[in-house]
Amino acid sequence: QVQLVESGGGLVQAGDSLRLSCAASGRTFSSVAMGWFRQAPGKEREFVASISRNGTKTEYARSAKGRFTVSRDNAKNTMYLQMNRLKPEDTAVYYCTPVVPPSDPFGSWGRGTQVTVSS
């Protein structure tokens, strides 16, 4: 089973950028597609982006398309989410987890990393 730790969140201003990381333990990271999800206060957790096992195929939520880029480095057991032109509505706790492509999460959730975007 893959264990996951998210990092890289913080407090930024609208228009800034952040890069989130998802570090995985275990030898199965490269064998699963991975996804980013987020949950804002009082809202349901929602899909943000996903990436195939070998990184050749990506999917994005409409809210992320054109601003966010998901990538992975299987040699480092790490997935990334580059977030540009951040908006206050991007404020949420961001989580990573394995997915059945394109966006069906499975497995356990980590603690997530908080992203706060001020206007």
PDB file of C-alpha atoms in Angstrom:
ATOM      1  CA  GLN A   1       0.000   0.000   0.000  1.00  0.00           C
ATOM      2  CA  VAL A   2       1.229   3.483  -0.862  1.00  0.00           C
ATOM      3  CA  GLN A   3       1.588   5.973   1.987  1.00  0.00           C
ATOM      4  CA  LEU A   4       1.422   9.606   0.991  1.00  0.00           C
ATOM      5  CA  VAL A   5       2.595  12.915   2.446  1.00  0.00           C
ATOM      6  CA  GLU A   6       1.555  16.205   0.899  1.00  0.00           C
ATOM      7  CA  SER A   7       3.608  19.394   1.299  1.00  0.00           C
ATOM      8  CA  GLY A   8       4.243  22.781  -0.239  1.00  0.00           C
ATOM      9  CA  GLY A   9       1.118  24.645   0.763  1.00  0.00           C
ATOM     10  CA  GLY A  10       1.114  28.105   2.258  1.00  0.00           C
ATOM     11  CA  LEU A  11      -0.406  31.561   2.365  1.00  0.00           C
ATOM     12  CA  VAL A  12      -0.037  33.492  -0.879  1.00  0.00           C
ATOM     13  CA  GLN A  13      -1.659  36.407  -2.658  1.00  0.00           C
ATOM     14  CA  ALA A  14      -3.921  36.155  -5.655  1.00  0.00           C
ATOM     15  CA  GLY A  15      -1.853  35.774  -8.806  1.00  0.00           C
ATOM     16  CA  ASP A  16       1.022  34.007  -7.047  1.00  0.00           C
ATOM     17  CA  SER A  17       2.257  30.485  -7.674  1.00  0.00           C
ATOM     18  CA  LEU A  18       2.841  27.430  -5.504  1.00  0.00           C
ATOM     19  CA  ARG A  19       4.174  23.959  -6.150  1.00  0.00           C
ATOM     20  CA  LEU A  20       2.738  21.131  -4.113  1.00  0.00           C
ATOM     21  CA  SER A  21       4.505  17.824  -3.639  1.00  0.00           C
ATOM     22  CA  CYS A  22       3.142  14.384  -2.857  1.00  0.00           C
ATOM     23  CA  ALA A  23       5.807  12.034  -1.540  1.00  0.00           C
ATOM     24  CA  ALA A  24       4.985   8.346  -1.619  1.00  0.00           C
ATOM     25  CA  SER A  25       6.502   5.453   0.243  1.00  0.00           C
ATOM     26  CA  GLY A  26       6.406   1.888  -0.956  1.00  0.00           C
ATOM     27  CA  ARG A  27       7.330   0.259  -4.209  1.00  0.00           C
ATOM     28  CA  THR A  28       3.960   0.548  -5.940  1.00  0.00           C
ATOM     29  CA  PHE A  29       3.938   4.294  -6.683  1.00  0.00           C
ATOM     30  CA  SER A  30       4.929   3.888 -10.316  1.00  0.00           C
ATOM     31  CA  SER A  31       2.242   1.269 -10.850  1.00  0.00           C
ATOM     32  CA  VAL A  32      -0.711   3.537 -10.057  1.00  0.00           C
ATOM     33  CA  ALA A  33      -2.259   6.615 -11.553  1.00  0.00           C
ATOM     34  CA  MET A  34      -2.311   9.483  -9.098  1.00  0.00           C
ATOM     35  CA  GLY A  35      -4.592  12.403  -8.479  1.00  0.00           C
ATOM     36  CA  TRP A  36      -4.862  15.687  -6.637  1.00  0.00           C
ATOM     37  CA  PHE A  37      -8.031  16.632  -4.837  1.00  0.00           C
ATOM     38  CA  ARG A  38      -8.993  19.566  -2.659  1.00  0.00           C
ATOM     39  CA  GLN A  39     -11.540  20.404  -0.018  1.00  0.00           C
ATOM     40  CA  ALA A  40     -12.570  23.926   0.842  1.00  0.00           C
ATOM     41  CA  PRO A  41     -14.283  24.748   4.149  1.00  0.00           C
ATOM     42  CA  GLY A  42     -17.906  23.627   4.091  1.00  0.00           C
ATOM     43  CA  LYS A  43     -17.582  21.970   0.699  1.00  0.00           C
ATOM     44  CA  GLU A  44     -17.213  18.467  -0.640  1.00  0.00           C
ATOM     45  CA  ARG A  45     -13.799  17.193  -1.658  1.00  0.00           C
ATOM     46  CA  GLU A  46     -13.316  17.715  -5.381  1.00  0.00           C
ATOM     47  CA  PHE A  47     -11.054  16.464  -8.123  1.00  0.00           C
ATOM     48  CA  VAL A  48      -8.296  18.795  -9.312  1.00  0.00           C
ATOM     49  CA  ALA A  49      -5.956  16.828 -11.586  1.00  0.00           C
ATOM     50  CA  SER A  50      -4.636  13.362 -12.303  1.00  0.00           C
ATOM     51  CA  ILE A  51      -1.708  11.765 -14.053  1.00  0.00           C
ATOM     52  CA  SER A  52      -1.199   8.328 -15.533  1.00  0.00           C
ATOM     53  CA  ARG A  53       1.315   5.820 -14.206  1.00  0.00           C
ATOM     54  CA  ASN A  54       4.023   6.829 -16.647  1.00  0.00           C
ATOM     55  CA  GLY A  55       3.091  10.505 -16.714  1.00  0.00           C
ATOM     56  CA  THR A  56       2.070  10.641 -20.336  1.00  0.00           C
ATOM     57  CA  LYS A  57      -1.603  11.377 -19.759  1.00  0.00           C
ATOM     58  CA  THR A  58      -3.090  14.074 -17.559  1.00  0.00           C
ATOM     59  CA  GLU A  59      -6.600  15.222 -16.731  1.00  0.00           C
ATOM     60  CA  TYR A  60      -7.745  18.462 -15.137  1.00  0.00           C
ATOM     61  CA  ALA A  61     -10.853  19.872 -13.588  1.00  0.00           C
ATOM     62  CA  ARG A  62     -12.231  22.844 -15.455  1.00  0.00           C
ATOM     63  CA  SER A  63     -11.169  25.122 -12.607  1.00  0.00           C
ATOM     64  CA  ALA A  64      -7.562  23.958 -12.918  1.00  0.00           C
ATOM     65  CA  LYS A  65      -7.145  23.752 -16.656  1.00  0.00           C
ATOM     66  CA  GLY A  66      -4.690  26.292 -18.005  1.00  0.00           C
ATOM     67  CA  ARG A  67      -3.387  27.293 -14.568  1.00  0.00           C
ATOM     68  CA  PHE A  68      -2.295  24.044 -12.896  1.00  0.00           C
ATOM     69  CA  THR A  69       0.139  21.411 -14.147  1.00  0.00           C
ATOM     70  CA  VAL A  70       0.429  17.929 -12.664  1.00  0.00           C
ATOM     71  CA  SER A  71       3.635  15.944 -13.064  1.00  0.00           C
ATOM     72  CA  ARG A  72       5.419  13.027 -11.458  1.00  0.00           C
ATOM     73  CA  ASP A  73       8.914  11.673 -10.981  1.00  0.00           C
ATOM     74  CA  ASN A  74       8.680   7.931 -10.450  1.00  0.00           C
ATOM     75  CA  ALA A  75      12.400   7.713  -9.646  1.00  0.00           C
ATOM     76  CA  LYS A  76      11.714   9.992  -6.658  1.00  0.00           C
ATOM     77  CA  ASN A  77       8.304   8.514  -5.831  1.00  0.00           C
ATOM     78  CA  THR A  78       6.889  12.029  -5.993  1.00  0.00           C
ATOM     79  CA  MET A  79       4.033  13.787  -7.730  1.00  0.00           C
ATOM     80  CA  TYR A  80       3.775  17.553  -8.117  1.00  0.00           C
ATOM     81  CA  LEU A  81       1.119  20.143  -8.712  1.00  0.00           C
ATOM     82  CA  GLN A  82       2.351  23.440 -10.096  1.00  0.00           C
ATOM     83  CA  MET A  83      -0.312  26.055  -9.448  1.00  0.00           C
ATOM     84  CA  ASN A  84      -0.062  29.405 -11.214  1.00  0.00           C
ATOM     85  CA  ARG A  85      -2.279  32.499 -11.179  1.00  0.00           C
ATOM     86  CA  LEU A  86      -3.842  31.394  -7.935  1.00  0.00           C
ATOM     87  CA  LYS A  87      -7.266  32.724  -7.006  1.00  0.00           C
ATOM     88  CA  PRO A  88      -8.983  33.069  -3.614  1.00  0.00           C
ATOM     89  CA  GLU A  89     -11.351  30.277  -4.660  1.00  0.00           C
ATOM     90  CA  ASP A  90      -8.350  27.920  -4.818  1.00  0.00           C
ATOM     91  CA  THR A  91      -8.159  28.115  -1.031  1.00  0.00           C
ATOM     92  CA  ALA A  92      -8.511  24.568   0.277  1.00  0.00           C
ATOM     93  CA  VAL A  93      -6.694  21.623   1.766  1.00  0.00           C
ATOM     94  CA  TYR A  94      -5.046  19.717  -1.060  1.00  0.00           C
ATOM     95  CA  TYR A  95      -4.704  15.930  -0.995  1.00  0.00           C
ATOM     96  CA  CYS A  96      -3.120  13.323  -3.204  1.00  0.00           C
ATOM     97  CA  THR A  97      -4.230   9.750  -3.628  1.00  0.00           C
ATOM     98  CA  PRO A  98      -4.148   6.925  -6.148  1.00  0.00           C
ATOM     99  CA  VAL A  99      -6.935   7.063  -8.702  1.00  0.00           C
ATOM    100  CA  VAL A 100      -8.690   4.913 -11.207  1.00  0.00           C
ATOM    101  CA  PRO A 101      -8.306   7.226 -14.187  1.00  0.00           C
ATOM    102  CA  PRO A 102      -9.331   9.844 -14.719  1.00  0.00           C
ATOM    103  CA  SER A 103     -10.631  10.886 -11.315  1.00  0.00           C
ATOM    104  CA  ASP A 104     -11.934   8.035  -9.140  1.00  0.00           C
ATOM    105  CA  PRO A 105      -9.943   8.016  -5.882  1.00  0.00           C
ATOM    106  CA  PHE A 106      -9.099   4.867  -3.995  1.00  0.00           C
ATOM    107  CA  GLY A 107      -6.934   4.113  -1.009  1.00  0.00           C
ATOM    108  CA  SER A 108      -6.408   6.196   2.087  1.00  0.00           C
ATOM    109  CA  TRP A 109      -6.114   9.966   2.399  1.00  0.00           C
ATOM    110  CA  GLY A 110      -3.170  11.785   3.953  1.00  0.00           C
ATOM    111  CA  ARG A 111      -3.315  14.928   6.057  1.00  0.00           C
ATOM    112  CA  GLY A 112      -3.189  17.195   3.074  1.00  0.00           C
ATOM    113  CA  THR A 113      -1.517  20.571   2.740  1.00  0.00           C
ATOM    114  CA  GLN A 114      -3.288  23.884   3.273  1.00  0.00           C
ATOM    115  CA  VAL A 115      -3.323  26.433   0.477  1.00  0.00           C
ATOM    116  CA  THR A 116      -4.679  29.868   1.333  1.00  0.00           C
ATOM    117  CA  VAL A 117      -4.962  32.554  -1.312  1.00  0.00           C
ATOM    118  CA  SER A 118      -5.684  36.078  -0.174  1.00  0.00           C
ATOM    119  CA  SER A 119      -7.285  38.653  -2.417  1.00  0.00           C
TER     120      SER A 119
END
